[in-house]
Every structure is written in structure tokens, then in C-alpha cells.
XYZ file of C-alpha atoms in Angstrom:
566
model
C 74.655 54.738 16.984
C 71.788 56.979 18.114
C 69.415 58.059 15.635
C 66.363 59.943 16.103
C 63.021 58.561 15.742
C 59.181 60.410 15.361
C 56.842 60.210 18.268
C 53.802 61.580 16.746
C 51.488 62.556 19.579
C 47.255 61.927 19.446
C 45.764 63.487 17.207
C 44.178 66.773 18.174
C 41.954 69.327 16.431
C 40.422 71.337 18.914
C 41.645 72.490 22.587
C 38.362 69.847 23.733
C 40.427 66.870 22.443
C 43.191 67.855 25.472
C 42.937 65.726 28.627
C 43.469 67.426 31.602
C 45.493 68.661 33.178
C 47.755 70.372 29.971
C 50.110 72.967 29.356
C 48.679 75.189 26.580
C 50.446 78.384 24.786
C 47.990 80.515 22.934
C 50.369 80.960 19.630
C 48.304 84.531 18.707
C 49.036 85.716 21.821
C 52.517 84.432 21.811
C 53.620 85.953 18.087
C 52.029 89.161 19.333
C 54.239 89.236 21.954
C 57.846 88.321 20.474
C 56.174 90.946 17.672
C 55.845 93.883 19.872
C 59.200 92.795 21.496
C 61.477 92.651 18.159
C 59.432 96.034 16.813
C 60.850 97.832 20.305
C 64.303 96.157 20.444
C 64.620 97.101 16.352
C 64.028 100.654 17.645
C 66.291 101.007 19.837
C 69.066 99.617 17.694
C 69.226 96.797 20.252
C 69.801 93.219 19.176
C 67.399 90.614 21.097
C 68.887 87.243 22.157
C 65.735 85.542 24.109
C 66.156 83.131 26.809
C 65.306 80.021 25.753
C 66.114 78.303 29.332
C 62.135 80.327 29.577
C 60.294 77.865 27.463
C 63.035 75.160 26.828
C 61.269 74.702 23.328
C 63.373 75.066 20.586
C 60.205 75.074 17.973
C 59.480 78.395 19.888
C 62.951 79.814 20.173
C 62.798 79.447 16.366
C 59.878 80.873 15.761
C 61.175 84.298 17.710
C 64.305 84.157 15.688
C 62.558 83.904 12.621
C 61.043 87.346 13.947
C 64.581 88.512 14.193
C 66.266 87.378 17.713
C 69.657 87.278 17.228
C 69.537 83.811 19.008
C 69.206 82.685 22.935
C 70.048 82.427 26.071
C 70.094 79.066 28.409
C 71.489 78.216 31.635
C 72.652 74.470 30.924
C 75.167 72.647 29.005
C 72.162 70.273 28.193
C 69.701 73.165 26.912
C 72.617 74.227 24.225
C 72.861 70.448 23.564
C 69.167 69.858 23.089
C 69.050 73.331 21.298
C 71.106 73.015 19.406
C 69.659 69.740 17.889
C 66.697 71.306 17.184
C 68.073 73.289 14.873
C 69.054 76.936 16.853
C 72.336 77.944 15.897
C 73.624 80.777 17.947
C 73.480 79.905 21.990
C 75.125 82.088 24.956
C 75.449 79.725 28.192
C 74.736 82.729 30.781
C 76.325 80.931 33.042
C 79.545 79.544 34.190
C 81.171 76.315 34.220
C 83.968 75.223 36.077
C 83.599 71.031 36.067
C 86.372 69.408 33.614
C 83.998 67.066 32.324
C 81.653 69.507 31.555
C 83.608 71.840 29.645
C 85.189 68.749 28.107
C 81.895 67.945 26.571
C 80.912 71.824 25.997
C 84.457 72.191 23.861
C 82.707 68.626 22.071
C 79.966 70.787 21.063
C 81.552 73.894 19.939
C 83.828 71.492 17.536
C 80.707 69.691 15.924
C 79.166 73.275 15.168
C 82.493 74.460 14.085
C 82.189 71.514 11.510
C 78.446 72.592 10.872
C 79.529 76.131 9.980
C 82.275 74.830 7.348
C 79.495 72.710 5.745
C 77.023 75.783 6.033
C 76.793 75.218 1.996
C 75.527 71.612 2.370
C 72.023 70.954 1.959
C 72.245 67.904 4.387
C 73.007 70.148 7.264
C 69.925 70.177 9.582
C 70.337 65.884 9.616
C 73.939 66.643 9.346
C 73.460 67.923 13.462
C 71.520 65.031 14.699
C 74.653 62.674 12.765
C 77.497 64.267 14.434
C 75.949 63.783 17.689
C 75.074 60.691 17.925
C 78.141 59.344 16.742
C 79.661 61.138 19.482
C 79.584 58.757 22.431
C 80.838 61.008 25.543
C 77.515 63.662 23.987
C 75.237 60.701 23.184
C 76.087 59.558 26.759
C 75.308 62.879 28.230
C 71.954 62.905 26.185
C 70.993 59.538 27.241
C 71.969 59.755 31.090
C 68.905 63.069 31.127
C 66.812 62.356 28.762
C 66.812 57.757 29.880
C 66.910 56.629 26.017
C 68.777 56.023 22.891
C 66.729 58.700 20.937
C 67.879 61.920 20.188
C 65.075 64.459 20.465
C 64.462 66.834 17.218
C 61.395 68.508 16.512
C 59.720 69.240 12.912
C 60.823 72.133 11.393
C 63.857 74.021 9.665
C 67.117 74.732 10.883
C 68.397 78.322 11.364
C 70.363 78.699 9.360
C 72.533 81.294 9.896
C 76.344 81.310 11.422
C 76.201 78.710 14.929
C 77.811 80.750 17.618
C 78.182 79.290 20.731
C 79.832 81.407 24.059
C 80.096 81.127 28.039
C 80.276 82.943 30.641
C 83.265 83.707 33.089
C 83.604 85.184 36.532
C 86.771 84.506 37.942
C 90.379 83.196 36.769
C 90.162 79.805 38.148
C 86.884 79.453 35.711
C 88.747 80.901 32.555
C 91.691 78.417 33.745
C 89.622 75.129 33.987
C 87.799 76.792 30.378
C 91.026 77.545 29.093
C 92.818 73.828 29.941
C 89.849 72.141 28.058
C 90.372 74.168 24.793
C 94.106 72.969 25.266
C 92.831 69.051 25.301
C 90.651 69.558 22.584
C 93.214 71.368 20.271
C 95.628 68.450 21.478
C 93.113 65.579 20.667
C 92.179 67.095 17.553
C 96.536 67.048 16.679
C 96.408 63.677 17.404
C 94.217 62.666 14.597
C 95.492 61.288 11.271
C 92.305 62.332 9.687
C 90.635 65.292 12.266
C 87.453 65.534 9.650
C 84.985 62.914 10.311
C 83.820 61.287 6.883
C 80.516 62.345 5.206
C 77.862 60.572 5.063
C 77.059 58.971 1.510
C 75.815 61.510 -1.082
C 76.060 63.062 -4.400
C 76.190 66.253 -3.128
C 79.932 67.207 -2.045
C 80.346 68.484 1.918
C 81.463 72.320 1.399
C 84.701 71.999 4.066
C 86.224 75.432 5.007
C 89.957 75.940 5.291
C 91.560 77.277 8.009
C 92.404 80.149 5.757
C 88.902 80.645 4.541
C 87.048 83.689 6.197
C 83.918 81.464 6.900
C 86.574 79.503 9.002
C 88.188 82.224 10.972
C 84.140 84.140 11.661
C 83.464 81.243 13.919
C 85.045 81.517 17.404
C 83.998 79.938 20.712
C 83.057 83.232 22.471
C 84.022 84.297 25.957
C 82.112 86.891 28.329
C 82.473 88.296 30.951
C 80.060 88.030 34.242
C 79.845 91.379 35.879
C 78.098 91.306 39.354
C 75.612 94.816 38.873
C 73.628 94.368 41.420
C 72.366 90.782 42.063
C 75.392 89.699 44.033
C 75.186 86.147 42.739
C 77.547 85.387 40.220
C 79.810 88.092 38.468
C 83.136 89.441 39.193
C 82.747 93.545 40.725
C 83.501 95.589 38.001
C 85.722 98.199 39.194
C 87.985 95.739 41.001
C 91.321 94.665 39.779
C 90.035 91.027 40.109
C 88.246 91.902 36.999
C 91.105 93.996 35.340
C 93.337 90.745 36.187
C 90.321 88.327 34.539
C 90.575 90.450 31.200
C 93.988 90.457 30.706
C 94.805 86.982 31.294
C 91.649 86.348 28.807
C 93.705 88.102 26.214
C 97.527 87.201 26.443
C 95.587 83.267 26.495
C 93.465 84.047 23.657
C 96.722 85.145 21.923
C 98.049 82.216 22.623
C 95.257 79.732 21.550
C 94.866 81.789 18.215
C 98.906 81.291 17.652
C 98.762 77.828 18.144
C 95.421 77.472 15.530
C 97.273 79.058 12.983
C 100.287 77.054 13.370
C 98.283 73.759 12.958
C 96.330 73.725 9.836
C 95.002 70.255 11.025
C 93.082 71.374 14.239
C 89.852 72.184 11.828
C 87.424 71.671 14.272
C 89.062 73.604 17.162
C 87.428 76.972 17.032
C 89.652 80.262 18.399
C 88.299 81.423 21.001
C 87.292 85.225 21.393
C 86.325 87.598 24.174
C 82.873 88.453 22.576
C 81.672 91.348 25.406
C 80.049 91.375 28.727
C 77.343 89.858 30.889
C 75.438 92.124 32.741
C 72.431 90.817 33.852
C 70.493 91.954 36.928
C 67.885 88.909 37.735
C 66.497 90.460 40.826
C 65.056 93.368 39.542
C 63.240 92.523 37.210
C 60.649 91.857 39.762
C 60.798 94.747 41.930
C 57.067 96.249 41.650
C 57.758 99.919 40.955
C 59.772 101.933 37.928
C 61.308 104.037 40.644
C 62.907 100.658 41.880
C 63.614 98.956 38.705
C 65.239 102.260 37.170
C 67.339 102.746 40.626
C 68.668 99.215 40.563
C 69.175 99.045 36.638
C 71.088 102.645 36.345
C 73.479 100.917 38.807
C 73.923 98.374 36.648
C 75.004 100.917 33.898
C 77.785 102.972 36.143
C 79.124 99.406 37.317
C 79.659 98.708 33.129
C 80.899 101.869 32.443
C 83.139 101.637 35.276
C 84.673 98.503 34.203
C 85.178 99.461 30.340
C 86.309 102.771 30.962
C 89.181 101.119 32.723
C 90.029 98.600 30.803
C 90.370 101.546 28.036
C 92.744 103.308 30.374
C 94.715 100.369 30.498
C 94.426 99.897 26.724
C 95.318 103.380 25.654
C 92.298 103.754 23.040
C 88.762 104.508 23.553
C 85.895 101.773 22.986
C 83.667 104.125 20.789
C 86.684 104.723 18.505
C 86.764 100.614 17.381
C 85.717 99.868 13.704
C 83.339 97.416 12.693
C 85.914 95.276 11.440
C 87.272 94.609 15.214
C 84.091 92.091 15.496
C 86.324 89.613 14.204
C 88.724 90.393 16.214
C 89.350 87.810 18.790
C 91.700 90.601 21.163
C 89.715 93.604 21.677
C 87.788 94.989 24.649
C 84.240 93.857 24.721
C 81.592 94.728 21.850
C 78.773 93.523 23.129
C 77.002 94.354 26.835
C 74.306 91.790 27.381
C 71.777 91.612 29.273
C 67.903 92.943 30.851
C 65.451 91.198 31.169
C 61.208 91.637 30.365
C 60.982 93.741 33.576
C 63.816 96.511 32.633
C 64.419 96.367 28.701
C 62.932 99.514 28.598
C 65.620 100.859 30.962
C 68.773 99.320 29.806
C 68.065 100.359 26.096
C 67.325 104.020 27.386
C 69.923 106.264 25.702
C 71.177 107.810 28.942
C 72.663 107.536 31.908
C 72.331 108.609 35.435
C 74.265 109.035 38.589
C 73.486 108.018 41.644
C 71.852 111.269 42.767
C 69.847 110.865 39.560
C 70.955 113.080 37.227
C 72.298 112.757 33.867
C 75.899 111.534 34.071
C 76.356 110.690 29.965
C 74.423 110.179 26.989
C 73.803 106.324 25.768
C 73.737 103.238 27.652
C 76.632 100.728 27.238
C 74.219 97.465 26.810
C 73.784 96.522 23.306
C 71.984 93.594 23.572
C 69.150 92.848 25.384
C 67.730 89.157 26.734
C 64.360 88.941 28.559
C 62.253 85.388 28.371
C 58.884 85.618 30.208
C 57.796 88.670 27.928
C 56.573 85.512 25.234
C 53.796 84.156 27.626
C 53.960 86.019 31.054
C 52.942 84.662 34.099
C 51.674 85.891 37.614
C 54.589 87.705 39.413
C 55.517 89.989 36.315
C 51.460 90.372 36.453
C 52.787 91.911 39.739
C 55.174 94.506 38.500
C 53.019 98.101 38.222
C 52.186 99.263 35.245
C 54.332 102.047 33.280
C 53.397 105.500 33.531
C 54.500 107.684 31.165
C 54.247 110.561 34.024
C 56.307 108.445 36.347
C 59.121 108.066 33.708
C 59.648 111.869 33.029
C 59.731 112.377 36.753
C 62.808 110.499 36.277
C 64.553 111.421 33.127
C 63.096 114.863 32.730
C 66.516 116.443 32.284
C 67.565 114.285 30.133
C 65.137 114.779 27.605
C 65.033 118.374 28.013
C 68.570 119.478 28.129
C 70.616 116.034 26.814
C 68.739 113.881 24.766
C 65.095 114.348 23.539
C 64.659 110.651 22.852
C 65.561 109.543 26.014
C 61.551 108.672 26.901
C 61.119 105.155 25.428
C 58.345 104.172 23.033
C 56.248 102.870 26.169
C 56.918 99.598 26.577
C 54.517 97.095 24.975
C 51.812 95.646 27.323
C 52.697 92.041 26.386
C 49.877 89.124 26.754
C 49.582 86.144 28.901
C 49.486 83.257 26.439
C 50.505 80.608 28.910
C 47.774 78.390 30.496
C 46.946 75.209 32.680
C 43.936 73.468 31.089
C 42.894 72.019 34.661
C 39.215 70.327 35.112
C 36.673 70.367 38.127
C 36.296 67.343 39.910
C 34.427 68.766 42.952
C 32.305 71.796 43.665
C 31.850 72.303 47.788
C 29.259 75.010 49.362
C 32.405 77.469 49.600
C 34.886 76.115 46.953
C 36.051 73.947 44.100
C 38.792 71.607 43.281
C 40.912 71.238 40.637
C 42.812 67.896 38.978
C 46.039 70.068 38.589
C 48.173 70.630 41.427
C 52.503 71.122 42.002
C 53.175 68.446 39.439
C 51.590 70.932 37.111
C 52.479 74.095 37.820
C 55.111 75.967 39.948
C 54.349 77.912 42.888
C 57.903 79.383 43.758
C 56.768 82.941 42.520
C 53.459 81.815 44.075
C 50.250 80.443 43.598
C 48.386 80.602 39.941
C 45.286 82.909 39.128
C 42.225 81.636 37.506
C 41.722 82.930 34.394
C 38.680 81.872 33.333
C 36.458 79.024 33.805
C 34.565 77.423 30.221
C 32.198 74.307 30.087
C 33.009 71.316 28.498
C 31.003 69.314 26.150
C 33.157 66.387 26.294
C 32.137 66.276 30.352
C 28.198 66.059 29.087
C 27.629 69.385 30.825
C 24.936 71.353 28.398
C 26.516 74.568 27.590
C 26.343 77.894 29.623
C 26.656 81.304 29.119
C 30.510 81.705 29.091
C 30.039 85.119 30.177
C 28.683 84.649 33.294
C 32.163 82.571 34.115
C 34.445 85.255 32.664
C 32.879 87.815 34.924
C 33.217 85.869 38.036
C 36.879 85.868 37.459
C 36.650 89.324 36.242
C 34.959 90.112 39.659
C 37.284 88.056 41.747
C 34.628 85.727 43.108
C 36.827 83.284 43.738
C 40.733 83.018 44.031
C 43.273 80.077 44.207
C 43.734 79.523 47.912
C 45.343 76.395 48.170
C 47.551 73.733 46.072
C 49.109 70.060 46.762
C 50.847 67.573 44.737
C 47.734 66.814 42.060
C 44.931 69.415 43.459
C 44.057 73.083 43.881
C 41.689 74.364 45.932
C 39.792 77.619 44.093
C 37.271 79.238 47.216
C 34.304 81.212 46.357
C 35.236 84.697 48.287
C 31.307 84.912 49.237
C 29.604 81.379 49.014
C 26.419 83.101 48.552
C 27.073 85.569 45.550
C 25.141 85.383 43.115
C 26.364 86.025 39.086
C 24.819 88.467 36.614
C 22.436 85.687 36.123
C 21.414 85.619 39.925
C 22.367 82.021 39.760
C 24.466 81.574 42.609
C 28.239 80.222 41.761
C 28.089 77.072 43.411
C 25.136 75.923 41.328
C 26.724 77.659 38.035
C 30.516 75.477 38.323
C 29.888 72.038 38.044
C 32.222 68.782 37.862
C 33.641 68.604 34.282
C 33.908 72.358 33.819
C 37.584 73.368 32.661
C 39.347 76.001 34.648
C 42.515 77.927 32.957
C 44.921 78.382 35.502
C 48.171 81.463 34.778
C 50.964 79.702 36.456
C 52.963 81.712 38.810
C 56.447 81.538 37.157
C 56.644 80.483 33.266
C 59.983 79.005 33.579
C 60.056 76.368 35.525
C 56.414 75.088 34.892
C 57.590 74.364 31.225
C 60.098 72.210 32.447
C 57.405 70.525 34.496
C 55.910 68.767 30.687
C 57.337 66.809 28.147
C 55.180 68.207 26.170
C 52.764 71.556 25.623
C 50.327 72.174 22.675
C 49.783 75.115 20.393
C 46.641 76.574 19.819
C 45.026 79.236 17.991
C 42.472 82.285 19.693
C 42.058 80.624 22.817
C 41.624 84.139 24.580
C 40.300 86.049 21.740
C 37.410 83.354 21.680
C 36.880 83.374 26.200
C 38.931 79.791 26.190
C 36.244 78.299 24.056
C 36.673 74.423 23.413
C 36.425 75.479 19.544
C 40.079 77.243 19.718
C 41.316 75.392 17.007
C 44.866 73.259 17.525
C 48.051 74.182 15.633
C 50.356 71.896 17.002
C 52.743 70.058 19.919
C 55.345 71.617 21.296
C 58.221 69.050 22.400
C 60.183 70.762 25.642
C 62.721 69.194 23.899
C 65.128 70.964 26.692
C 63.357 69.933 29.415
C 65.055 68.342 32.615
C 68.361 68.960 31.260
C 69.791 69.271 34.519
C 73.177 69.303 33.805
């Protein structure tokens, strides 16, 4: 049996005691962010479900749920596992998958939480995760063959503790077929079962075990959405096509089917219906392109293609989506509730109460997305430094009509200017007449969105370097003095843009940076550079005190997600 174990890391106290090179997340900056995030989402009515495939921590992911996110995103069958286990309870795959085995283990999953939900009432719960698990072999296997031990990962910390909801995405009818046939093995192993509940573990305290009957029972459903290709052209079935008509409705005569056979068998407890939950509409691409004229163009696309698709599956249906109660969110046969998806370089746009045509006027009021999911907004990184800034004066030139003759809210709250709070501790090992180098290099950082920025440079007294005027540093970086020009496997190259400038000090830089001083490097993508550590650290006012080595420490951070490949 696996059981979990506590790796307790060295002892830190300040951001000095880190060796170099580290992966850092300023925590101020970081709640300020998911803060200005949840205050915008919460005024737009929009729910927030953050993509935890971002930072592939789930003491993070928690922390922006306890700010209200409705729960995440990831990519991977291993990042719900690993999730999961560290205590997040409601997880969308955006993705789809089509491999047997896979789903065979992802139906595993959804039958352990299905168990979790019934014993909601049980105080035992969060260990109750990390038990059901491990005494799972074909998931302990799964764990084991990423992750090369016996130990599953779980990180300090309470569980949320609301409903688990787990869902996938589909695209075409061969993927709901190969998702649909591993529901049917599940619901036939679990028949096969004299005694389907697996036995608590020892305790005073009963196990609260839901009925089938009981309405906690029938609110959890393994949900189903739909991928809509709005622009991206990489996965998603086109939305006006009857490919995606044909999708929907074979979804729903099956779903009829599955929920039949549920209700026939009270002893399938752990086989949860399953429920077409709404649609995936996520466009990845542009959420980098650099202007709002862009972004808008290629995100009010996105909106027609979802209107198109839901205004014919009402057709079909004979009612009319904004006519459904609230009580259809339990129901496991309607049209899709929820649109998901935007990202930190167009929530603004998808949430914006109107839409346009493609000759950019208003076409009708609202926006069908109800949910939005954007990542990178928590710590930012270089390329979304890229992105242009938002102009208010820009944005009417857009949606002017609309806010004069259809809807005067239609102008967004401007969107927040979020924080980078996402940094390479990196030291200087050599300082050359026209550059420096750095111990941090491609096993450190990612470069597929490019290369990192300096973001300021700090001495270290741990190095035996007597202090310096920190300001001097700052404004060399301010100045662009220097810039990353150059990165291999353990080393950057930063060169001084004029060898012979000369700070505010009129101490030329190459005297001023010595061996020992610590650089701060902004990686160029957030995402995958957190999968590059096992481990980053929390700290406290590292920007608001210019990276000093005083920033006190708050804690690790276990990527407890991290290389989950599968």
C-alpha cells in the first residue's frame, strides 16, 4: 500500500538562505493578482475556474479558490490525479482523451471522488483521498510510473471542501465512443462486486454513505463538454457543422441511456451519471496577439461560432436556452449551461455583454461564455509583458455603439494591470568587459515564448560582497543597460548594451556587478518553467522591498503536478 510520507525541505527564513538558481513566487504580488482577478470576474457575473496546468501547484490553486475560483483547469489525466490529492475538488480536463487505458483510469478517479462526495460529512475526508488512492493499484501504478516512487505527494494544508466535480472534454464521436465504452466497464465492474463500497478505515466516527436516492448522490455527475474549434484550429469540432449537431445528440440519447441503467442498479454507487455540463470554447492563440483590435477581432469570432452552434441545437430542440430554469443544472439532458473559456489576454472581451458581427457592429446583447479560465494572470511572465496595454480610447473605438445605443455597460471595468510575481533567483559567476554570466540557464527557465528579462540585480551578503546602493542596480535595468542576449543548458549571458556607461553613481557597470551578486530573471512563459522544479518557494515583499535578501520566507511550494506527462 502507498502511503504518503513528509519531506520537509531546509529550513529557510529569508530569500538569502535560497541557493541558486530557484524558482521564487512573490505571494503579495500573487494574492494581489488572483484578488483583482476574482473582484472583475465577480463583476461581471462570471464564474472563474483557473488553470492550474499554469502553476501545477495545488497549494496555489487552493489558495485562488479560497478567493472564490470555482475550481481549475489542467491538461493531464496526471494533473487531476495529483490535484486532486492535494486536496482541489472540482477539475475540468480541457482536453480530450481517446486512449482506453487512460479513460479506464480517468473513470477510476471519478468513482473514488464519487465516494468522496457521499462521505462529504466525514471528518476523515482530506486522508480519506490519499487512502482510496493508494489502495488503488492501476492509479498507484500510474502515480508511481511519473512521479519514480511509492509516495504519494500531498502538500500541507486543507482540503476544499466543497462538491468534487470532475469533467472532459470531447471533439468528435469516436472520442465520446471510446469515453462512453469506459463508463460501460466501470458500471459493469462495479455490478460485479458483492460489496461495491470499499470498507472504512477504523474509527469512531461513522462514514456518511449517500444512497443512490439521496440528492447529494444524484448532484455528482462525471461532466461532459464540448470542444468547439473558435478560432485556434487545433482541437474542437466547427460549430455550425452537423458533425457537431451529430456529437450532441448521440451525447444525449447515451447519457439517457447510462442514467437508465444507474437507476436500475442501486449497487453501482460509485459509478457517477454522466452529464453534458456546457461547452469549451477556448481560443489559445489569441491571447497573445499584441493589439485589442486583434484580440477583440479574433475573440468576437469566437462568440458568433458559440452562438451559432447553440442557436441550432435550440432549433433542433424546439425551446430556447435563455428560457431553462435553474433547476435544469441537475439535469444531466439539456443543452449546455455553461460556455467556458478566455484566457488572461481576452477575459475582458469574452465577459463583455455584447456581441458583434463581423463588420463590427452590434449583432446582440450578452455574450454566451459564462465562465471564464485564464492562468498566467497569477504571476505573468514576458510574452503577456508583450501584449499592449489597454486603452480605454481604443476600446470605445470599438464598442461605441454598443454602449451608446444597446448597452451602456458594455465598456469593461478596465482590466486590472496584474503583477509579475514570478522570478529566477540566478547568481553571477562572471563579469566580462561587455557582459555577465549567469548560473541559470534552459534547465531553469523556458525560452519557447523567448528569452527572460532581468528584473533587477541585488547584492548578496552571503557572497561576502559589502553592500551597494540597490538603486543604482534597479536603474540599470530600469534604463535597459543591459539585456539577456544569450542562454544554454546551465548559463545566460546578460551584455552590457554600452560597456562603457556609467550609472547614476558614475561608476561604470562592469565595476558595479560583481561575482556573487543575484540577478532576478522574469521567465519567458510561466507554464512550463514551473514544471521545470520540484519545488518553488513563497516569499513575502520581494518587489515591494527592490528583491532585498531581507524578503522574509513564507513557505515551499511542492509542484506537486509537475512532469505528469500523461
Amino acid at each position: 500500500m502507498i502511503t504518503s510520507s513528509k519531506h520537509s525541505p531546509p529550513p529557510f527564513r529569508t530569500v538569502a538562505d535560497l541557493l541558486t538558481p530557484s524558482l521564487v513566487v512573490d505571494l503579495d504580488v500573487f494574492d494581489a493578482n488572483v484578488a483583482a482577478m476574482q473582484q472583475f470576474a465577480s463583476s461581471r457575473q462570471m464564474r472563474l475556474r483557473v488553470h492550474g496546468k499554469m502553476h501545477k501547484c495545488s497549494q496555489l490553486a487552493r489558495r485562488q479558490i479560497d478567493q472564490g475560483a470555482v475550481g481549475i483547469c489542467v491538461q493531464k489525466l496526471g494533473e487531476a490525479v495529483m490535484f486532486w490529492l492535494g486536496g482541489v475538488s472540482d477539475i475540468l480536463i480541457t482536453n480530450e482523451i481517446v486512449c482506453p487505458r487512460k479513460l479506464d483510469l480517468l473513470m477510476a478517479l471519478s468513482g473514488h471522488m464519487s465516494a468522496a462526495h457521499q462521505s462529504v460529512a466525514d471528518p476523515r475526508a482530506s486522508s480519506l483521498r490519499k487512502q482510496q488512492i493508494a489502495s488503488d493499484e492501476r492509479l498507484a501504478a500510474f502515480i508511481r510510473q511519473s512521479t519514480f516512487c511509492d509516495v504519494v505527494p500531498a502538500n500541507e494544508g486543507n482540503d476544499d471542501a466543497r462538491e468534487p466535480h470532475l469533467g472532459l472534454c470531447i471533439d468528435s464521436l469516436e472520442g465520446w465512443n471510446q469515453l462512453f465504452a469506459a463508463w460501460k466497464r466501470k458500471f459493469a465492474a462495479e455490478k460485479e462486486q458483492e460489496n461495491p463500497l470499499p470498507p472504512p478505515p477504523a474509527s469512531s466516527t461513522p462514514v456518511v454513505v449517500a444512497s443512490v436516492t439521496d440528492p447529494r448522490r444524484s448532484r455528482f455527475f462525471f461532466d461532459v463538454y464540448i470542444e468547439l474549434n473558435v478560432g485556434q484550429s487545433r482541437c474542437g469540432v466547427e460549430g455550425g457543422s452537423d458533425a457537431a449537431l451529430a456529437l450532441l445528440h448521440r451525447l444525449r440519447d447515451d447519457v439517457h441511456e447510462a442514467e437508465n441503467q444507474i437507476r436500475s442498479h442501486a449497487a453501482a454507487q460509485h459509478v457517477p451519471p454522466l452529464r453534458l455540463r456546457g461547452v469549451h470554447a477556448y481560443h489559445g492563440s489569441a491571447q497573445h496577439r499584441r493589439t485589442l483590435a486583434e484580440r477583440v477581432e479574433a475573440i468576437e469570432a469566437a462568440k458568433r461560432t458559440v452562438e451559432t452552434f447553440v442557436e441550432k441545437c435550440e432549433k433542433r430542440d424546439g425551446h430556447s436556452a435563455p428560457q431553462r430554469k435553474a433547476q435544469d443544472d441537475d439535469d444531466a439532458f439539456v443543452v449546455p449551461l455553461i460556455v467556458t473559456g478566455a484566457g488572461t489576454g481576452t477575459f475582458f472581451i469574452e465577459s463583455t455583454p455584447v456581441t458583434l458581427n463581423a463588420e463590427g457592429t452590434v449583432c446582440r446583447r450578452g455574450t454566451p461564455y459564462r465562465e471564464l479560465q485564464p492562468g498566467s494572470y497569477a504571476v505573468m511572465d514576458v510574452d503577456y509583458g508583450r501584449n499592449r496595454p489597454f486603452v480605454p480610447q481604443d476600446w470605445d473605438a470599438i464598442y461605441g455603439a454598443a454602449e451608446d445605443d444597446v448597452i451602456p455597460s458594455s465598456r469593461p471595468p478596465a482590466p486590472p494591470a496584474f503583477g509579475r510575481a514570478l522570478f529566477v533567483k540566478a547568481m553571477v559567476t562572471g563579469v566580462y568587459d561587455d557582459r555577465f554570466v549567469l548560473d541559470a540557464g534552459q534547465k531553469n527557465y523556458s525560452v519557447d515564448s523567448g528569452l527572460p528579462v532581468v528584473a533587477a540585480i541585488s547584492r548578496s551578503s552571503k557572497t561576502g560582497n559589502e553592500p551597494a546602493a540597490d538603486f543604482a542596480f534597479h536603474e540599470a535595468v530600469r534604463d535597459g543597460l543591459f539585456s539577456v542576449t544569450g542562454s544554454s543548458d546551465d548559463h545566460t549571458v546578460v551584455k552590457f548594451s554600452d560597456h562603457a556607461c556609467r550609472d547614476s553613481n558614475n561608476l561604470p557597470l562592469t565595476g558595479l556587478i560583481r561575482p556573487g551578486d543575484i540577478a532576478w530573471l522574469v521567465p519567458g512563459h510561466c507554464d512550463p518553467t514551473f514544471n521545470l522544479y520540484a519545488q518553488a518557494y513563497g516569499v513575502r515583499g520581494l518587489a515591494s522591498s527592490q528583491f532585498s535578501e531581507t524578503a522574509p520566507a513564507e513557505c515551499p511550494l511542492v509542484v506537486d503536478a509537475r512532469g505528469m506527462q500523461q
